[in-house]
Amino acid sequence: MNISQIDSGIISNIKLDKNYYVLKLEAPSMFKDAQPGQFVHVRTCNCGEPLLRRPFSIHKITPAKAKSSQHKFDLDILYELKGKGTALLSRKQAGEYVNILGPLGKGFDCQDLHTKEKTHILIAGGMGVAPLLFLAHKISQHSKNKIIVLIGAANSHKILCEKDFEDLSCRVHIATEDGSCGFKGMITAFFEKKLLPKANQPISVYACGPKAMLTNLAKICMIKKIPLQVSLEEFMGCGIGACLGCAIETKAGFKRVCHDGPVFCAEDISWKF
Amino acid sequence: MKIQTTVNIGKLELKNPVLVASGTFGYAQEFSPYMDLKELGGIITKTITLDAKSGNPAPRIAETASGMLNAIGLQNEGIAKFLKDKMPYLRKIKVPVIVSIGGDTGEEYVKLARILEKTKGVAALELNISCPNVKGKECLVSQDKEATYQLVKQVRSSTDKTIITKLSPNVTDIVEIARAAKAAGSDAVSLVNTFVGMSINVRTRAPVLGNITGGLSGPAIKPIALRMVWQVAKDIDIPVIGMGGIMTADDAVEFLIAGASAICVGTANLVNPAAADDILAGLKQYLIQNKLKNIKHLIGSLQ
């Protein structure tokens, strides 16, 4: 496995909207094999406050224009301003460095990309778009299969990356809880009631979002026998599988989100329906 | 300048005093991409129990001011799987492997000690009698000097290997517990384990940790840990392994000056997987800069 700890140069740190940012970092050659769903563990400060690293999904990887030994790829991280760590991150500027570990964890299993006539449905809740854009990019690169993207959030201000997905020729559907944009209601309700009845089989579903959304989705997919992969979140310590801090319950006992995941097959998880 | 960094813990000779603390370094293999494991003075494994333990419900970690709370609950696969799956790799690193053991009864510790007595590549045992995150116990063994004495004595009579007893800081007087461990035949003591703490989510009014309480570690506890190491080291004449919030070489030097013969890097491993390596490099530099040819001249050198 090709992973490392590096001080990564910041190319840009752009504010998208009120609380959302994209951090573009210089990444070395080992990111060539990074998989959608994998993450980088970022040290937001060296002063001990906050102490622990923060995990962020890889949002995008593109070949760097002007290459150097430490800069073969541009690595994008999409993040939301939430607490101390992300506040510190938001103040960092181009030219500064940030210490990262990665790429870490197990990403989405993309083995069925070459199955013909398959529809890939990517379902994001809020910030869940972060790893799914990378996934959409990979699917569109390797197959001609149809990609449908469903993005749900509380309101229209929290809908992210709609255009990025459209640029990859994905068909995008939006749902907001307050109805300010797209379907009014939960994205899982849109999926079950509006999309599924019309979707051509076979389909594969990939999801990332809040636990309640994923639980709901797991239930729907289980009943309809649709393969579902979910990217899970849990508060992390080391990020490399050693401290067992980010354990989640699976049918085969506790598993580490950082190392055995963050992507799991929904059927392996012990959901609390 | 040639510097001598060897220290002795019981029958154990460590080529340098930098160890990694139980539970923060997995079974070492996880850290191999980030550092040269064979540079370490020794490796203390995650605590092993006789039977597998599933551990505590999530969330198991919470961040606090300059520190963290954890309540993992000694999750491990049990001694049989440890010997089969983890020990072969640990043995290959060629540094002293100190196996941390835990149990619900003295008999369990004895059984583990007997199994490990026969295991090739086990340099010493650390008795974890101070994990604060195990349910159903009103009092930890390490919170009672008589219980500490009895348990260490039981293990002592069943193994010739070096015994290191790990002490809890959640006591009125840690010195009397250290004395009990020594009197029962412990070759060394290691301190401190974590301080029991808790954290509450003000939005939900629920505890942050699934276990409600957890063990506090990290820079936040360093001054208290250092004081306890100093107190114990000047009172007893067996080696003390000091730990608690060591993040830098200077932190490690403080513990050595206070009287620790070796130190453990713990929480720092979670922040920087090469922390132990960095601390060792910094420690060697300190010795050179201060013209100390032998690390033993630093240990217990408080002015």
Coordinates of C-alpha atoms in Angstrom, one line a residue:
Chain A
M1 CA 0.0 0.0 0.0
N2 CA 1.3 3.4 -1.0
I3 CA 0.6 5.9 1.7
S4 CA 2.6 8.6 3.4
Q5 CA 2.8 11.6 5.6
I6 CA 3.6 14.8 3.7
D7 CA 3.6 18.5 4.1
S8 CA 1.5 19.4 1.2
G9 CA 1.6 22.8 -0.5
I10 CA -1.6 24.8 -0.7
I11 CA -2.4 25.8 -4.3
S12 CA -5.6 27.6 -3.3
N13 CA -8.3 27.7 -0.6
I14 CA -11.4 29.1 -2.1
K15 CA -14.6 30.0 -0.4
L16 CA -17.6 28.8 -2.3
D17 CA -20.4 30.1 -0.3
K18 CA -21.1 31.1 3.3
N19 CA -19.7 28.0 4.9
Y20 CA -18.1 25.9 2.2
Y21 CA -14.6 25.8 0.9
V22 CA -12.5 24.0 -1.6
L23 CA -8.8 23.4 -0.6
K24 CA -6.5 22.5 -3.5
L25 CA -3.3 20.8 -2.5
E26 CA -0.2 19.6 -4.2
A27 CA -0.2 15.8 -4.1
P28 CA 2.7 13.4 -4.9
S29 CA 2.7 10.4 -7.2
M30 CA 1.1 7.9 -4.8
F31 CA -2.2 9.7 -5.3
K32 CA -2.3 8.2 -8.8
D33 CA -3.9 5.1 -7.3
A34 CA -6.3 6.9 -5.0
Q35 CA -9.8 5.5 -5.0
P36 CA -13.1 7.4 -4.8
G37 CA -14.2 7.1 -1.1
Q38 CA -10.7 7.2 0.3
F39 CA -9.7 10.1 2.5
V40 CA -6.8 12.3 3.7
H41 CA -6.2 12.9 7.4
V42 CA -5.3 16.5 7.8
R43 CA -3.5 18.2 10.7
T44 CA -5.2 21.5 10.8
C45 CA -2.6 23.0 13.2
N46 CA 0.7 22.0 14.8
C47 CA 0.0 23.7 18.1
G48 CA -2.0 21.0 19.7
E49 CA -5.4 22.8 19.6
P50 CA -7.2 21.1 18.1
L51 CA -5.1 18.1 18.8
L52 CA -6.4 15.4 16.5
R53 CA -6.4 15.3 12.7
R54 CA -9.5 15.8 10.7
P55 CA -10.5 13.3 7.9
F56 CA -11.7 14.7 4.6
S57 CA -12.8 12.7 1.5
I58 CA -10.9 13.1 -1.6
H59 CA -13.1 15.3 -3.7
K60 CA -11.2 15.5 -7.0
I61 CA -7.8 14.5 -8.3
T62 CA -6.4 16.0 -11.5
P63 CA -3.0 15.8 -13.1
A64 CA -0.9 18.9 -12.1
K65 CA 0.0 21.3 -14.9
A66 CA 3.5 22.2 -13.7
K67 CA 4.8 19.0 -12.2
S68 CA 7.5 18.6 -9.5
S69 CA 8.5 15.5 -7.5
Q70 CA 6.1 16.5 -4.7
H71 CA 3.4 17.8 -7.1
K72 CA 2.1 15.3 -9.6
F73 CA -1.5 15.9 -8.9
D74 CA -3.9 18.6 -7.7
L75 CA -5.9 17.2 -4.8
D76 CA -9.2 18.9 -3.9
I77 CA -10.9 18.7 -0.6
L78 CA -14.4 20.1 -0.1
Y79 CA -15.1 21.2 3.5
E80 CA -17.7 22.9 5.6
L81 CA -16.8 25.4 8.2
K82 CA -18.0 23.6 11.4
G83 CA -15.6 23.8 14.3
K84 CA -12.1 24.8 15.4
G85 CA -10.3 22.5 12.9
T86 CA -12.1 23.7 9.8
A87 CA -11.9 27.3 11.0
L88 CA -8.1 27.1 11.1
L89 CA -8.1 25.4 7.7
S90 CA -10.2 28.2 6.2
R91 CA -7.6 30.7 7.2
K92 CA -4.8 29.0 5.4
Q93 CA -3.5 30.6 2.2
A94 CA -1.9 29.6 -1.1
G95 CA 1.8 29.0 -0.5
E96 CA 1.4 27.6 3.0
Y97 CA 1.7 23.9 3.8
V98 CA -0.6 21.5 5.5
N99 CA 0.4 18.1 6.9
I100 CA -1.6 15.2 5.4
L101 CA -1.7 11.4 5.7
G102 CA -3.1 9.5 2.7
P103 CA -4.6 8.3 0.7
L104 CA -6.3 6.3 3.5
G105 CA -9.1 3.7 3.9
K106 CA -11.1 1.6 1.5
G107 CA -13.0 3.3 -1.2
F108 CA -15.9 2.4 -3.4
D109 CA -15.8 -0.9 -5.1
C110 CA -16.0 0.0 -8.8
Q111 CA -15.7 -3.5 -10.2
D112 CA -19.0 -3.4 -12.0
L113 CA -18.2 -0.3 -14.0
H114 CA -17.8 -2.3 -17.1
T115 CA -21.1 -4.2 -16.8
K116 CA -23.1 -3.0 -19.8
E117 CA -26.5 -1.4 -19.4
K118 CA -25.9 -0.6 -15.8
T119 CA -27.2 2.6 -14.2
H120 CA -25.1 4.1 -11.4
I121 CA -27.1 6.1 -8.9
L122 CA -25.1 8.4 -6.6
I123 CA -27.0 9.8 -3.6
A124 CA -25.6 12.6 -1.5
G125 CA -26.9 14.2 1.6
G126 CA -25.4 17.7 2.1
M127 CA -21.6 17.4 2.3
G128 CA -22.0 13.8 1.0
V129 CA -21.2 15.1 -2.4
A130 CA -17.5 15.3 -1.4
P131 CA -16.5 11.7 -2.3
L132 CA -19.2 11.2 -4.9
L133 CA -17.9 13.8 -7.3
F134 CA -14.6 11.8 -7.5
L135 CA -16.6 8.6 -8.0
A136 CA -18.7 10.2 -10.8
H137 CA -15.5 11.3 -12.4
K138 CA -14.1 7.8 -12.2
I139 CA -17.3 6.1 -13.6
S140 CA -17.5 8.6 -16.5
Q141 CA -13.8 8.0 -17.3
H142 CA -14.1 4.2 -17.4
S143 CA -17.5 3.4 -18.8
K144 CA -20.3 4.8 -20.8
N145 CA -22.9 3.7 -18.3
K146 CA -25.6 6.2 -17.2
I147 CA -24.9 8.1 -14.0
I148 CA -27.8 9.6 -12.0
V149 CA -26.9 11.9 -9.1
L150 CA -29.4 12.7 -6.3
I151 CA -28.5 15.6 -4.0
G152 CA -30.5 16.3 -0.9
A153 CA -30.1 19.1 1.7
A154 CA -32.1 21.2 4.1
N155 CA -32.4 24.1 1.7
S156 CA -31.1 25.3 -1.7
H157 CA -28.0 27.0 -0.1
K158 CA -26.7 23.7 1.1
I159 CA -26.9 22.0 -2.4
L160 CA -23.4 21.7 -3.6
C161 CA -21.6 20.6 -6.8
E162 CA -24.7 20.4 -9.0
K163 CA -22.9 21.9 -11.9
D164 CA -19.7 19.8 -11.4
F165 CA -21.8 16.6 -11.8
E166 CA -23.6 18.0 -14.8
D167 CA -20.2 18.8 -16.4
L168 CA -19.5 15.0 -16.1
S169 CA -22.8 14.4 -18.1
C170 CA -24.6 13.1 -15.0
R171 CA -28.3 13.5 -14.7
V172 CA -28.8 15.5 -11.5
H173 CA -31.9 15.6 -9.3
I174 CA -32.3 17.9 -6.3
A175 CA -34.4 17.5 -3.2
T176 CA -34.7 20.1 -0.4
E177 CA -36.5 19.7 2.9
D178 CA -38.0 23.2 2.7
G179 CA -38.8 22.9 -1.0
S180 CA -36.6 25.9 -1.9
C181 CA -35.1 23.9 -4.8
G182 CA -36.2 20.7 -6.6
F183 CA -38.4 18.0 -5.0
K184 CA -39.8 19.0 -1.6
G185 CA -38.8 16.4 1.0
M186 CA -36.1 13.9 1.7
I187 CA -33.8 12.7 -1.0
T188 CA -34.5 9.2 0.1
A189 CA -38.2 9.7 -0.5
F190 CA -37.4 11.1 -4.0
F191 CA -35.3 8.0 -4.7
E192 CA -37.9 5.6 -3.5
K193 CA -41.1 7.2 -4.9
K194 CA -40.0 9.1 -8.0
L195 CA -36.8 7.6 -9.3
L196 CA -36.9 3.8 -8.5
P197 CA -40.3 3.1 -10.3
K198 CA -38.8 4.5 -13.5
A199 CA -35.2 3.4 -13.2
N200 CA -33.9 0.8 -15.7
Q201 CA -32.4 -2.3 -14.0
P202 CA -29.8 -3.3 -13.2
I203 CA -28.7 -0.4 -10.9
S204 CA -26.0 0.1 -8.3
V205 CA -26.3 2.7 -5.6
Y206 CA -23.5 4.6 -3.9
A207 CA -24.3 7.0 -1.0
C208 CA -22.7 9.4 1.4
G209 CA -24.5 11.6 3.9
P210 CA -25.9 11.8 7.4
K211 CA -26.5 8.5 9.3
A212 CA -30.3 8.9 9.2
M213 CA -30.3 9.2 5.4
L214 CA -28.0 6.2 5.0
T215 CA -30.1 4.1 7.4
N216 CA -33.2 5.0 5.4
L217 CA -31.6 4.2 2.2
A218 CA -30.2 0.9 3.5
K219 CA -33.8 -0.1 4.3
I220 CA -35.1 0.8 0.9
C221 CA -32.3 -1.0 -0.9
M222 CA -32.6 -4.1 1.3
I223 CA -36.3 -4.5 0.5
K224 CA -35.8 -4.0 -3.2
K225 CA -32.5 -6.0 -3.3
I226 CA -30.5 -3.2 -4.8
P227 CA -26.7 -3.3 -4.2
L228 CA -25.8 -0.3 -2.0
Q229 CA -22.4 1.0 -0.9
V230 CA -22.2 3.6 1.8
S231 CA -19.5 5.9 2.9
L232 CA -19.7 6.2 6.7
E233 CA -18.5 8.7 9.2
E234 CA -17.3 8.3 12.8
F235 CA -15.1 10.5 15.0
M236 CA -11.6 9.4 14.2
G237 CA -8.3 9.1 16.1
C238 CA -5.3 7.9 14.2
G239 CA -7.0 7.3 10.8
I240 CA -4.7 4.3 10.1
G241 CA -6.5 1.5 11.9
A242 CA -4.5 1.4 15.1
C243 CA -6.5 3.1 17.9
L244 CA -9.9 1.5 17.2
G245 CA -11.6 4.8 18.0
C246 CA -13.8 4.9 14.9
A247 CA -15.4 1.5 15.3
I248 CA -18.9 0.8 13.9
E249 CA -21.0 -2.3 14.4
T250 CA -21.2 -4.7 11.5
K251 CA -22.6 -8.1 11.2
A252 CA -19.1 -9.4 11.6
G253 CA -18.4 -7.4 14.8
F254 CA -16.8 -4.0 15.2
K255 CA -15.0 -2.6 12.1
R256 CA -12.8 0.4 11.8
V257 CA -14.3 3.2 9.6
C258 CA -10.8 4.5 8.9
H259 CA -9.3 1.3 7.7
D260 CA -12.0 -1.3 6.9
G261 CA -14.1 1.6 5.4
P262 CA -15.1 4.4 5.2
V263 CA -17.0 2.6 2.3
F264 CA -18.9 -0.5 3.3
C265 CA -21.5 -2.7 1.6
A266 CA -24.8 -1.7 3.3
E267 CA -25.7 -5.3 3.8
D268 CA -22.7 -5.8 6.1
I269 CA -23.6 -3.0 8.5
S270 CA -25.8 -3.6 11.6
W271 CA -28.3 -0.8 10.9
K272 CA -30.6 0.4 13.7
F273 CA -33.8 0.6 11.6
Chain B
M1 CA 30.3 12.6 20.0
K2 CA 29.3 9.1 20.7
I3 CA 26.3 8.9 23.0
Q4 CA 25.1 6.0 25.0
T5 CA 21.3 5.7 25.1
T6 CA 20.9 2.2 26.6
V7 CA 18.6 1.9 29.6
N8 CA 17.6 -1.2 31.7
I9 CA 14.1 -2.1 32.8
G10 CA 14.3 -5.2 35.0
K11 CA 16.1 -7.9 32.9
L12 CA 15.3 -5.9 29.8
E13 CA 17.9 -3.8 28.0
L14 CA 16.5 -1.1 25.8
K15 CA 18.8 0.4 23.2
N16 CA 17.0 3.7 23.8
P17 CA 14.3 4.9 26.3
V18 CA 11.6 5.7 23.7
L19 CA 8.7 3.2 23.9
V20 CA 5.2 3.4 22.4
A21 CA 2.3 3.3 24.8
S22 CA -0.2 0.5 24.9
G23 CA -3.3 1.1 22.8
T24 CA -1.9 4.0 20.8
F25 CA 0.3 2.0 18.4
G26 CA -2.0 -1.0 17.5
Y27 CA 0.3 -3.9 16.8
A28 CA 3.0 -1.8 15.2
Q29 CA 2.4 -2.9 11.6
E30 CA -0.1 0.0 11.1
F31 CA 2.8 2.4 11.6
S32 CA 5.3 0.8 9.3
P33 CA 4.6 3.1 6.3
Y34 CA 5.5 6.1 8.4
M35 CA 8.6 5.2 10.4
D36 CA 11.4 2.8 10.9
L37 CA 10.0 0.5 13.6
K38 CA 13.4 -1.0 14.4
E39 CA 14.6 2.4 15.7
L40 CA 12.2 2.2 18.7
G41 CA 13.5 1.3 22.2
G42 CA 10.6 -1.1 22.5
I43 CA 6.9 -1.7 21.6
I44 CA 4.1 -2.1 24.1
T45 CA 1.2 -3.8 22.4
K46 CA -2.4 -3.0 22.7
T47 CA -3.8 -4.8 25.8
I48 CA -4.5 -8.5 25.2
T49 CA -7.1 -10.4 27.2
L50 CA -7.7 -14.1 27.4
D51 CA -10.8 -14.1 25.4
A52 CA -11.8 -11.7 22.6
K53 CA -13.4 -8.4 23.8
S54 CA -15.7 -6.4 21.5
G55 CA -15.2 -3.1 23.2
N56 CA -17.4 -0.1 23.9
P57 CA -20.2 1.4 21.8
A58 CA -19.4 4.4 19.6
P59 CA -18.5 7.2 19.8
R60 CA -15.3 6.0 21.4
I61 CA -13.3 9.2 21.0
A62 CA -13.9 12.9 21.9
E63 CA -11.6 15.8 21.4
T64 CA -11.1 18.1 24.5
A65 CA -8.9 21.1 25.1
S66 CA -5.4 20.0 24.3
G67 CA -6.3 16.4 24.7
M68 CA -8.7 13.6 24.0
L69 CA -11.0 11.2 25.7
N70 CA -11.1 7.6 24.7
A71 CA -13.3 4.7 25.8
I72 CA -12.3 1.9 23.4
G73 CA -13.0 -0.8 26.1
L74 CA -10.0 -3.0 25.4
Q75 CA -11.3 -4.3 22.1
N76 CA -9.0 -7.2 21.1
E77 CA -9.2 -10.6 19.5
G78 CA -7.9 -12.5 22.5
I79 CA -4.5 -14.1 23.2
A80 CA -4.8 -17.1 20.7
K81 CA -5.4 -14.8 17.7
F82 CA -2.8 -12.4 19.0
L83 CA -0.2 -15.1 19.0
K84 CA -1.2 -16.3 15.6
D85 CA -1.9 -13.1 13.7
K86 CA 0.1 -10.3 15.4
M87 CA 3.1 -11.9 17.1
P88 CA 4.9 -13.1 14.0
Y89 CA 5.2 -9.6 12.6
L90 CA 6.1 -8.1 16.0
R91 CA 8.9 -10.7 16.4
K92 CA 10.3 -9.8 13.0
I93 CA 10.9 -6.1 13.9
K94 CA 13.7 -7.1 16.2
V95 CA 13.0 -4.7 19.0
P96 CA 11.8 -5.7 22.5
V97 CA 8.1 -6.5 22.5
I98 CA 6.3 -5.8 25.7
V99 CA 2.9 -7.4 25.8
S100 CA 0.3 -5.6 27.7
I101 CA -2.2 -7.9 29.4
G102 CA -5.5 -7.4 31.0
G103 CA -8.1 -9.5 32.8
D104 CA -11.1 -9.6 35.1
T105 CA -9.4 -11.8 37.7
G106 CA -6.0 -12.6 38.9
E107 CA -6.3 -16.1 37.4
E108 CA -6.8 -14.6 34.0
Y109 CA -3.5 -12.6 34.3
V110 CA -1.7 -15.7 35.5
K111 CA -3.0 -17.7 32.5
L112 CA -1.9 -15.0 30.1
A113 CA 1.5 -14.8 31.8
R114 CA 2.0 -18.5 31.6
I115 CA 1.1 -18.5 27.9
L116 CA 3.4 -15.6 27.1
E117 CA 6.2 -17.1 29.2
K118 CA 6.6 -19.7 26.5
T119 CA 6.2 -17.3 23.6
K120 CA 9.3 -16.6 21.6
G121 CA 9.9 -12.9 21.2
V122 CA 8.1 -11.6 24.2
A123 CA 10.6 -9.4 26.1
A124 CA 8.4 -8.4 29.1
L125 CA 4.8 -8.1 30.3
E126 CA 3.0 -4.9 31.2
L127 CA 0.1 -5.5 33.6
N128 CA -2.7 -3.2 32.7
I129 CA -4.5 -3.0 36.0
S130 CA -5.6 0.6 35.3
C131 CA -7.8 0.7 32.2
P132 CA -10.7 3.0 33.2
N133 CA -13.0 1.9 30.5
V134 CA -14.1 -1.5 31.5
K135 CA -17.7 -1.9 32.7
G136 CA -18.8 -3.6 35.9
K137 CA -15.9 -2.7 38.1
E138 CA -16.4 -0.4 41.1
C139 CA -12.8 -0.1 41.7
L140 CA -9.7 -0.8 39.5
V141 CA -7.0 -3.1 40.9
S142 CA -4.6 -0.2 40.6
Q143 CA -6.8 1.9 42.9
D144 CA -6.3 -0.4 45.8
K145 CA -2.8 -1.1 47.2
E146 CA -3.8 -4.5 48.7
A147 CA -5.4 -5.7 45.4
T148 CA -2.4 -4.4 43.4
Y149 CA 0.0 -6.4 45.7
Q150 CA -2.1 -9.6 45.4
L151 CA -2.4 -9.4 41.7
V152 CA 1.3 -8.6 41.0
K153 CA 2.3 -11.4 43.4
Q154 CA 0.2 -13.9 41.7
V155 CA 1.7 -13.0 38.3
R156 CA 5.2 -12.9 39.7
S157 CA 5.0 -16.5 40.9
S158 CA 4.0 -17.6 37.4
T159 CA 6.6 -15.9 35.2
D160 CA 10.3 -15.1 35.2
K161 CA 9.8 -12.4 32.5
T162 CA 10.2 -8.8 33.4
I163 CA 7.0 -7.4 34.9
I164 CA 6.0 -3.8 34.4
T165 CA 2.9 -2.7 36.4
K166 CA 0.9 0.1 34.8
L167 CA -0.6 2.5 37.3
S168 CA -3.7 4.6 37.3
P169 CA -3.5 8.3 38.2
N170 CA -7.1 8.2 39.5
V171 CA -5.9 7.6 43.1
T172 CA -5.3 9.6 46.2
D173 CA -1.7 8.6 46.5
I174 CA 0.0 6.9 43.6
V175 CA 3.2 6.3 45.6
E176 CA 1.6 3.8 47.9
I177 CA 0.3 1.8 44.9
A178 CA 3.8 1.9 43.3
R179 CA 5.3 0.6 46.6
A180 CA 2.7 -2.3 46.6
A181 CA 3.7 -3.3 43.1
K182 CA 7.3 -3.2 44.0
A183 CA 6.8 -5.2 47.2
A184 CA 5.0 -7.9 45.2
G185 CA 7.9 -8.3 42.9
S186 CA 7.2 -5.9 39.9
D187 CA 10.4 -5.1 38.1
A188 CA 9.2 -1.7 37.1
V189 CA 6.1 0.5 37.1
S190 CA 4.7 2.5 34.2
L191 CA 2.6 5.6 34.7
V192 CA 0.3 7.2 34.1
N193 CA -2.7 5.6 32.4
T194 CA -5.5 8.0 31.5
F195 CA -7.5 10.3 33.8
V196 CA -11.2 9.5 33.9
G197 CA -13.2 12.3 32.4
M198 CA -16.3 13.1 30.4
S199 CA -17.7 15.4 27.8
I200 CA -21.3 16.5 27.2
N201 CA -22.9 17.6 23.9
V202 CA -24.8 20.8 25.0
R203 CA -27.2 20.6 22.0
T204 CA -28.4 17.1 22.8
R205 CA -27.5 17.2 26.5
A206 CA -26.1 13.6 26.0
P207 CA -22.7 12.4 26.8
V208 CA -20.3 12.6 23.8
L209 CA -18.9 9.1 24.5
G210 CA -21.0 6.0 24.1
N211 CA -19.4 4.8 27.4
I212 CA -20.3 8.2 29.1
T213 CA -16.9 8.5 30.7
G214 CA -13.5 7.9 29.1
G215 CA -9.8 8.3 29.7
L216 CA -8.2 11.7 29.2
S217 CA -4.8 11.8 27.5
G218 CA -2.6 14.2 25.6
P219 CA -0.8 17.5 26.4
A220 CA -3.6 18.5 28.8
I221 CA -2.5 15.8 31.4
K222 CA 1.3 16.3 31.1
P223 CA 2.0 18.4 34.1
I224 CA 0.0 16.1 36.4
A225 CA 1.6 13.0 34.9
L226 CA 5.1 14.5 35.3
R227 CA 4.4 15.3 38.9
M228 CA 3.3 11.7 39.6
V229 CA 6.4 10.3 37.8
W230 CA 8.6 12.5 39.9
Q231 CA 6.9 11.5 43.1
V232 CA 7.1 7.8 42.4
A233 CA 10.7 7.9 41.0
K234 CA 12.1 9.5 44.1
D235 CA 10.4 7.1 46.4
I236 CA 11.0 3.7 44.9
D237 CA 14.2 2.1 43.6
I238 CA 12.8 0.2 40.6
P239 CA 12.7 1.8 37.2
V240 CA 9.8 4.0 36.3
I241 CA 8.5 4.3 32.7
G242 CA 6.9 7.7 32.4
M243 CA 4.1 8.8 30.1
G244 CA 1.3 11.3 29.8
G245 CA 1.0 13.9 27.0
I246 CA 4.5 13.5 25.6
M247 CA 4.4 15.2 22.2
T248 CA 8.0 16.5 21.7
A249 CA 11.5 15.6 22.6
D250 CA 11.6 18.3 25.3
D251 CA 8.5 16.7 26.9
A252 CA 10.4 13.4 27.0
V253 CA 13.4 15.0 28.5
E254 CA 11.3 16.5 31.3
F255 CA 10.1 13.0 32.2
L256 CA 13.7 11.6 32.2
I257 CA 14.9 14.5 34.4
A258 CA 12.0 13.8 36.7
G259 CA 13.3 10.3 37.2
A260 CA 11.8 8.1 34.4
S261 CA 14.2 5.5 33.1
A262 CA 12.2 5.3 29.9
I263 CA 9.2 7.1 28.4
C264 CA 6.2 6.1 26.3
V265 CA 4.8 8.1 23.4
G266 CA 1.1 7.7 23.4
T267 CA -1.5 10.1 22.1
A268 CA 1.1 11.7 19.9
N269 CA 1.2 8.6 17.7
L270 CA -2.4 9.3 16.7
V271 CA -1.5 12.8 15.6
N272 CA 1.8 12.1 14.0
P273 CA 2.5 8.5 13.2
A274 CA 6.2 9.2 13.1
A275 CA 6.1 10.9 16.5
A276 CA 8.2 8.3 18.4
D277 CA 10.9 8.5 15.7
D278 CA 10.9 12.3 15.8
I279 CA 11.1 12.3 19.6
L280 CA 14.0 9.9 19.6
A281 CA 15.9 12.1 17.1
G282 CA 15.2 15.2 19.2
L283 CA 16.3 13.4 22.4
K284 CA 19.7 12.4 20.8
Q285 CA 20.2 15.9 19.7
Y286 CA 19.5 17.2 23.2
L287 CA 22.1 14.8 24.6
I288 CA 24.7 16.0 22.1
Q289 CA 23.9 19.7 22.6
N290 CA 24.1 19.3 26.4
K291 CA 27.3 17.2 26.2
L292 CA 25.7 14.3 27.9
K293 CA 27.6 11.2 26.8
N294 CA 25.3 8.8 28.6
I295 CA 21.5 9.1 28.9
K296 CA 21.8 7.8 32.5
H297 CA 23.3 11.2 33.4
L298 CA 20.0 12.8 32.4
I299 CA 17.7 10.4 34.3
G300 CA 16.7 11.8 37.7
S301 CA 18.9 14.8 37.2
L302 CA 16.4 17.3 38.5
Q303 CA 18.3 20.2 40.1

